[in-house]
PDB file of C-alpha atoms in Angstrom:
ATOM      1  CA  MET A   1     -46.956  67.753 -10.248  1.00 38.00           C
ATOM      2  CA  ILE A   2     -46.545  66.465  -6.704  1.00 40.00           C
ATOM      3  CA  LEU A   3     -48.985  63.848  -5.473  1.00 37.00           C
ATOM      4  CA  ARG A   4     -49.649  63.683  -1.785  1.00 37.00           C
ATOM      5  CA  LYS A   5     -51.591  61.110   0.164  1.00 34.00           C
ATOM      6  CA  LYS A   6     -54.592  62.447   2.034  1.00 34.00           C
ATOM      7  CA  LYS A   7     -54.419  61.977   5.783  1.00 32.00           C
ATOM      8  CA  SER A   8     -57.097  59.733   7.222  1.00 32.00           C
ATOM      9  CA  LEU A   9     -59.823  61.665   8.989  1.00 33.00           C
ATOM     10  CA  ASN A  10     -60.532  58.894  11.434  1.00 33.00           C
ATOM     11  CA  ALA A  11     -57.552  57.356  13.214  1.00 34.00           C
ATOM     12  CA  GLY A  12     -59.281  53.976  13.783  1.00 35.00           C
ATOM     13  CA  PRO A  13     -57.842  50.490  13.401  1.00 39.00           C
ATOM     14  CA  ILE A  14     -55.208  49.869  10.796  1.00 39.00           C
ATOM     15  CA  ASN A  15     -57.433  48.031   8.256  1.00 39.00           C
ATOM     16  CA  GLY A  16     -60.716  49.783   8.804  1.00 41.00           C
ATOM     17  CA  THR A  17     -62.585  46.622   9.775  1.00 42.00           C
ATOM     18  CA  GLY A  18     -62.555  47.167  13.530  1.00 43.00           C
ATOM     19  CA  GLU A  19     -59.670  44.797  13.937  1.00 47.00           C
ATOM     20  CA  GLY A  20     -56.172  45.898  15.011  1.00 44.00           C
ATOM     21  CA  VAL A  21     -54.425  43.730  12.429  1.00 52.00           C
ATOM     22  CA  ALA A  22     -53.663  44.911   8.922  1.00 59.00           C
ATOM     23  CA  HIS A  23     -54.664  42.656   6.080  1.00 66.00           C
ATOM     24  CA  SER A  24     -51.740  42.566   3.708  1.00 90.00           C
ATOM     25  CA  LYS A  25     -52.253  42.704  -0.033  1.00 95.00           C
ATOM     26  CA  ARG A  26     -51.392  39.640  -2.108  1.00 96.00           C
ATOM     27  CA  TRP A  27     -51.211  38.822  -5.763  1.00 97.00           C
ATOM     28  CA  TYR A  28     -54.038  36.766  -7.235  1.00 97.00           C
ATOM     29  CA  VAL A  29     -54.948  35.632 -10.713  1.00 96.00           C
ATOM     30  CA  ALA A  30     -58.474  36.684 -11.768  1.00 97.00           C
ATOM     31  CA  LEU A  31     -59.954  34.722 -14.625  1.00 97.00           C
ATOM     32  CA  VAL A  32     -61.888  36.998 -16.960  1.00 97.00           C
ATOM     33  CA  ARG A  33     -63.871  36.703 -20.222  1.00 97.00           C
ATOM     34  CA  MET A  34     -61.939  36.338 -23.553  1.00 96.00           C
ATOM     35  CA  HIS A  35     -60.566  39.729 -24.734  1.00 95.00           C
ATOM     36  CA  HIS A  36     -61.702  41.566 -21.626  1.00 97.00           C
ATOM     37  CA  GLU A  37     -58.303  41.707 -19.829  1.00 97.00           C
ATOM     38  CA  LYS A  38     -57.734  45.407 -20.658  1.00 95.00           C
ATOM     39  CA  LYS A  39     -61.307  46.469 -19.783  1.00 96.00           C
ATOM     40  CA  VAL A  40     -61.133  44.749 -16.437  1.00 97.00           C
ATOM     41  CA  SER A  41     -57.716  46.403 -15.822  1.00 97.00           C
ATOM     42  CA  GLU A  42     -59.116  49.891 -16.611  1.00 97.00           C
ATOM     43  CA  HIS A  43     -62.124  49.242 -14.309  1.00 96.00           C
ATOM     44  CA  LEU A  44     -59.745  48.137 -11.509  1.00 97.00           C
ATOM     45  CA  ASP A  45     -57.567  51.214 -12.010  1.00 97.00           C
ATOM     46  CA  LYS A  46     -60.625  53.405 -11.620  1.00 96.00           C
ATOM     47  CA  MET A  47     -61.416  51.628  -8.266  1.00 95.00           C
ATOM     48  CA  GLY A  48     -57.818  52.165  -7.135  1.00 96.00           C
ATOM     49  CA  ILE A  49     -57.030  48.428  -7.086  1.00 96.00           C
ATOM     50  CA  GLU A  50     -53.502  47.588  -8.265  1.00 97.00           C
ATOM     51  CA  ASN A  51     -53.501  45.123 -11.194  1.00 97.00           C
ATOM     52  CA  PHE A  52     -51.304  43.865 -13.925  1.00 97.00           C
ATOM     53  CA  VAL A  53     -52.052  42.529 -17.412  1.00 96.00           C
ATOM     54  CA  PRO A  54     -48.860  41.161 -19.056  1.00 95.00           C
ATOM     55  CA  VAL A  55     -48.620  42.470 -22.641  1.00 93.00           C
ATOM     56  CA  GLN A  56     -45.797  42.567 -25.157  1.00 90.00           C
ATOM     57  CA  GLN A  57     -45.202  43.961 -28.612  1.00 87.00           C
ATOM     58  CA  GLU A  58     -45.079  41.381 -31.379  1.00 85.00           C
ATOM     59  CA  LEU A  59     -44.313  41.879 -35.083  1.00 85.00           C
ATOM     60  CA  HIS A  60     -47.239  40.472 -37.147  1.00 86.00           C
ATOM     61  CA  GLN A  61     -46.763  39.927 -40.945  1.00 89.00           C
ATOM     62  CA  TRP A  62     -49.594  39.804 -43.382  1.00 87.00           C
ATOM     63  CA  SER A  63     -49.168  39.300 -47.161  1.00 90.00           C
ATOM     64  CA  ASP A  64     -49.177  43.061 -47.744  1.00 91.00           C
ATOM     65  CA  ARG A  65     -47.725  44.589 -44.547  1.00 91.00           C
ATOM     66  CA  ARG A  66     -46.059  44.215 -41.231  1.00 92.00           C
ATOM     67  CA  LYS A  67     -47.240  45.719 -38.025  1.00 92.00           C
ATOM     68  CA  LEU A  68     -46.278  45.951 -34.402  1.00 89.00           C
ATOM     69  CA  VAL A  69     -49.182  44.571 -32.373  1.00 89.00           C
ATOM     70  CA  THR A  70     -49.638  44.654 -28.529  1.00 90.00           C
ATOM     71  CA  SER A  71     -50.796  41.226 -27.425  1.00 91.00           C
ATOM     72  CA  VAL A  72     -51.743  39.801 -24.064  1.00 93.00           C
ATOM     73  CA  LEU A  73     -49.237  37.195 -22.863  1.00 92.00           C
ATOM     74  CA  LEU A  74     -51.705  35.297 -20.652  1.00 93.00           C
ATOM     75  CA  PRO A  75     -55.166  35.422 -22.246  1.00 94.00           C
ATOM     76  CA  MET A  76     -58.189  35.601 -19.917  1.00 96.00           C
ATOM     77  CA  MET A  77     -56.046  36.420 -16.873  1.00 96.00           C
ATOM     78  CA  VAL A  78     -55.530  39.581 -14.822  1.00 97.00           C
ATOM     79  CA  PHE A  79     -53.131  39.734 -11.843  1.00 97.00           C
ATOM     80  CA  VAL A  80     -54.777  41.540  -8.975  1.00 98.00           C
ATOM     81  CA  HIS A  81     -52.921  42.908  -5.907  1.00 98.00           C
ATOM     82  CA  ALA A  82     -55.624  43.098  -3.253  1.00 97.00           C
ATOM     83  CA  ASP A  83     -56.595  42.642   0.371  1.00 96.00           C
ATOM     84  CA  PRO A  84     -59.489  40.281   1.141  1.00 94.00           C
ATOM     85  CA  LYS A  85     -62.173  43.013   0.863  1.00 95.00           C
ATOM     86  CA  GLU A  86     -60.832  44.248  -2.549  1.00 96.00           C
ATOM     87  CA  ARG A  87     -60.519  40.626  -3.734  1.00 96.00           C
ATOM     88  CA  MET A  88     -64.283  40.133  -3.156  1.00 96.00           C
ATOM     89  CA  GLU A  89     -65.091  43.477  -4.897  1.00 96.00           C
ATOM     90  CA  VAL A  90     -63.293  42.275  -8.047  1.00 97.00           C
ATOM     91  CA  LEU A  91     -65.687  39.232  -8.255  1.00 96.00           C
ATOM     92  CA  SER A  92     -68.666  41.663  -8.611  1.00 94.00           C
ATOM     93  CA  PHE A  93     -67.581  42.508 -12.123  1.00 94.00           C
ATOM     94  CA  SER A  94     -69.665  40.583 -14.732  1.00 95.00           C
ATOM     95  CA  THR A  95     -66.526  39.956 -16.795  1.00 96.00           C
ATOM     96  CA  VAL A  96     -64.617  38.288 -13.894  1.00 97.00           C
ATOM     97  CA  SER A  97     -65.637  34.640 -13.481  1.00 96.00           C
ATOM     98  CA  ARG A  98     -63.475  33.589 -10.461  1.00 96.00           C
ATOM     99  CA  TYR A  99     -59.912  33.414  -9.144  1.00 96.00           C
ATOM    100  CA  MET A 100     -57.453  30.689 -10.008  1.00 94.00           C
ATOM    101  CA  VAL A 101     -57.162  28.097  -7.247  1.00 91.00           C
ATOM    102  CA  MET A 102     -54.626  25.417  -6.520  1.00 84.00           C
ATOM    103  CA  ARG A 103     -55.664  21.848  -7.343  1.00 81.00           C
ATOM    104  CA  GLY A 104     -57.644  20.361  -4.449  1.00 84.00           C
ATOM    105  CA  GLU A 105     -58.112  23.676  -2.673  1.00 86.00           C
ATOM    106  CA  SER A 106     -60.968  26.132  -2.542  1.00 88.00           C
ATOM    107  CA  SER A 107     -59.200  29.415  -1.627  1.00 90.00           C
ATOM    108  CA  PRO A 108     -57.597  31.572  -4.331  1.00 93.00           C
ATOM    109  CA  ALA A 109     -53.977  30.791  -5.103  1.00 92.00           C
ATOM    110  CA  VAL A 110     -51.429  33.426  -4.146  1.00 94.00           C
ATOM    111  CA  ILE A 111     -48.519  34.419  -6.404  1.00 94.00           C
ATOM    112  CA  PRO A 112     -45.556  35.403  -4.190  1.00 93.00           C
ATOM    113  CA  ASP A 113     -44.458  39.113  -4.424  1.00 94.00           C
ATOM    114  CA  GLU A 114     -40.922  38.073  -5.433  1.00 92.00           C
ATOM    115  CA  GLN A 115     -42.142  36.015  -8.407  1.00 92.00           C
ATOM    116  CA  MET A 116     -44.339  38.824  -9.600  1.00 94.00           C
ATOM    117  CA  ALA A 117     -41.520  41.359  -9.310  1.00 93.00           C
ATOM    118  CA  ARG A 118     -39.216  39.208 -11.385  1.00 92.00           C
ATOM    119  CA  PHE A 119     -41.915  38.491 -14.014  1.00 93.00           C
ATOM    120  CA  ARG A 120     -42.811  42.210 -14.343  1.00 94.00           C
ATOM    121  CA  PHE A 121     -39.052  43.077 -14.639  1.00 92.00           C
ATOM    122  CA  MET A 122     -38.644  40.494 -17.346  1.00 91.00           C
ATOM    123  CA  LEU A 123     -41.592  41.895 -19.296  1.00 90.00           C
ATOM    124  CA  ASP A 124     -40.497  45.505 -18.919  1.00 90.00           C
ATOM    125  CA  TYR A 125     -36.882  45.091 -19.918  1.00 89.00           C
ATOM    126  CA  SER A 126     -36.675  42.136 -22.299  1.00 88.00           C
ATOM    127  CA  GLU A 127     -35.883  42.963 -25.922  1.00 85.00           C
ATOM    128  CA  GLU A 128     -36.833  39.407 -26.962  1.00 85.00           C
ATOM    129  CA  SER A 129     -40.316  37.964 -27.106  1.00 86.00           C
ATOM    130  CA  ILE A 130     -41.321  36.147 -23.879  1.00 88.00           C
ATOM    131  CA  SER A 131     -43.119  32.793 -24.047  1.00 86.00           C
ATOM    132  CA  MET A 132     -45.058  31.040 -21.337  1.00 86.00           C
ATOM    133  CA  ASN A 133     -44.279  27.359 -20.920  1.00 78.00           C
ATOM    134  CA  SER A 134     -46.825  25.430 -18.909  1.00 74.00           C
ATOM    135  CA  SER A 135     -45.244  22.008 -19.438  1.00 67.00           C
ATOM    136  CA  PRO A 136     -43.008  21.092 -16.548  1.00 64.00           C
ATOM    137  CA  LEU A 137     -39.400  22.202 -17.207  1.00 62.00           C
ATOM    138  CA  ALA A 138     -36.584  20.410 -15.526  1.00 67.00           C
ATOM    139  CA  ARG A 139     -35.116  22.605 -12.724  1.00 70.00           C
ATOM    140  CA  GLY A 140     -32.181  24.527 -14.111  1.00 80.00           C
ATOM    141  CA  GLU A 141     -29.191  26.149 -12.535  1.00 84.00           C
ATOM    142  CA  LYS A 142     -29.982  29.285 -10.628  1.00 87.00           C
ATOM    143  CA  VAL A 143     -28.433  32.205 -12.479  1.00 89.00           C
ATOM    144  CA  ARG A 144     -28.294  36.039 -12.496  1.00 89.00           C
ATOM    145  CA  VAL A 145     -28.207  37.977 -15.724  1.00 91.00           C
ATOM    146  CA  ILE A 146     -25.039  40.113 -15.938  1.00 91.00           C
ATOM    147  CA  LYS A 147     -25.251  41.672 -19.374  1.00 88.00           C
ATOM    148  CA  GLY A 148     -28.002  43.213 -21.563  1.00 88.00           C
ATOM    149  CA  PRO A 149     -31.332  44.855 -20.671  1.00 90.00           C
ATOM    150  CA  LEU A 150     -32.275  42.172 -18.097  1.00 90.00           C
ATOM    151  CA  THR A 151     -29.186  42.736 -15.955  1.00 91.00           C
ATOM    152  CA  GLY A 152     -29.887  41.783 -12.363  1.00 90.00           C
ATOM    153  CA  LEU A 153     -32.764  39.352 -13.122  1.00 90.00           C
ATOM    154  CA  VAL A 154     -32.533  36.144 -11.167  1.00 89.00           C
ATOM    155  CA  GLY A 155     -33.996  32.997 -12.712  1.00 90.00           C
ATOM    156  CA  GLU A 156     -33.132  29.502 -13.914  1.00 88.00           C
ATOM    157  CA  LEU A 157     -31.072  28.704 -17.000  1.00 87.00           C
ATOM    158  CA  VAL A 158     -33.057  25.997 -18.954  1.00 85.00           C
ATOM    159  CA  ASN A 159     -32.821  24.378 -22.344  1.00 83.00           C
ATOM    160  CA  VAL A 160     -35.967  24.517 -24.472  1.00 80.00           C
ATOM    161  CA  ASP A 161     -35.799  22.960 -27.972  1.00 80.00           C
ATOM    162  CA  GLY A 162     -31.967  23.179 -27.831  1.00 80.00           C
ATOM    163  CA  ARG A 163     -31.879  26.906 -27.006  1.00 82.00           C
ATOM    164  CA  SER A 164     -30.785  28.446 -23.741  1.00 84.00           C
ATOM    165  CA  LYS A 165     -33.504  30.432 -22.013  1.00 86.00           C
ATOM    166  CA  ILE A 166     -33.836  32.100 -18.657  1.00 84.00           C
ATOM    167  CA  ALA A 167     -37.031  31.083 -16.904  1.00 87.00           C
ATOM    168  CA  VAL A 168     -38.943  32.784 -14.093  1.00 87.00           C
ATOM    169  CA  ARG A 169     -41.343  30.311 -12.464  1.00 83.00           C
ATOM    170  CA  LEU A 170     -44.817  31.526 -11.599  1.00 82.00           C
ATOM    171  CA  ASN A 171     -46.831  29.348  -9.139  1.00 72.00           C
ATOM    172  CA  MET A 172     -49.426  27.375 -11.162  1.00 72.00           C
ATOM    173  CA  LEU A 173     -48.830  29.289 -14.422  1.00 80.00           C
ATOM    174  CA  GLY A 174     -45.632  27.599 -15.403  1.00 82.00           C
ATOM    175  CA  CYS A 175     -42.588  29.589 -16.520  1.00 86.00           C
ATOM    176  CA  ALA A 176     -41.995  32.781 -18.368  1.00 89.00           C
ATOM    177  CA  CYS A 177     -39.085  32.143 -20.674  1.00 90.00           C
ATOM    178  CA  VAL A 178     -36.889  34.390 -22.791  1.00 90.00           C
ATOM    179  CA  ASP A 179     -33.921  33.511 -25.052  1.00 89.00           C
ATOM    180  CA  MET A 180     -30.654  34.222 -23.243  1.00 86.00           C
ATOM    181  CA  PRO A 181     -27.078  33.691 -24.440  1.00 84.00           C
ATOM    182  CA  VAL A 182     -25.132  31.646 -21.839  1.00 80.00           C
ATOM    183  CA  GLY A 183     -22.452  34.385 -21.764  1.00 85.00           C
ATOM    184  CA  TYR A 184     -25.011  36.829 -20.370  1.00 88.00           C
ATOM    185  CA  VAL A 185     -25.529  34.909 -17.085  1.00 88.00           C
ATOM    186  CA  GLU A 186     -23.506  33.853 -14.079  1.00 88.00           C
ATOM    187  CA  PRO A 187     -24.357  30.999 -11.667  1.00 88.00           C
ATOM    188  CA  ILE A 188     -25.522  31.935  -8.209  1.00 86.00           C
ATOM    189  CA  MET A 189     -23.467  30.091  -5.644  1.00 76.00           C
ATOM    190  CA  ALA A 190     -25.429  28.431  -2.840  1.00 61.00           C
ATOM    191  CA  ALA A 191     -24.431  29.615   0.610  1.00 51.00           C
ATOM    192  CA  VAL A 192     -22.181  27.086   2.305  1.00 45.00           C
TER     193      VAL A 192
END
């Protein structure tokens, strides 16, 4: 099946607001009701607003069985890639309370595209469980993964509880960390 974009019938301004300047889309963190992340995501999909709910498969064990369960990595949060108009539309959902803001500011915090791309890559290709660490981690050496399913990922090599992990920092949310053998990474040399 070939998908084609429809051509716009009115060749007006770039952003449709009467202005000649395009509003670029940015990543925001929408705070939602408990256990409503997937419902909000489905609703945003229907509206054509790009969004992302970080989930991962975890093995849960009960006394009588073991089962692979899909769990939300960041409860009560949905990443939304939106322009200013779409950002306001998202707030009209009864299950969305507000956007995350930086301390001391009133405007929604923006997650840089590069950080989101690295975070999504890590979630998509990691064979290990990813943990979010909100406590401040000491800055580690900048490294690139050279072996395994995360080959090409750039992050920081940090030690958490005596184990080597690669961390991808996300503004305000802390770090997404995954176990990483030291032999799987190479340092990134700073430009001289």
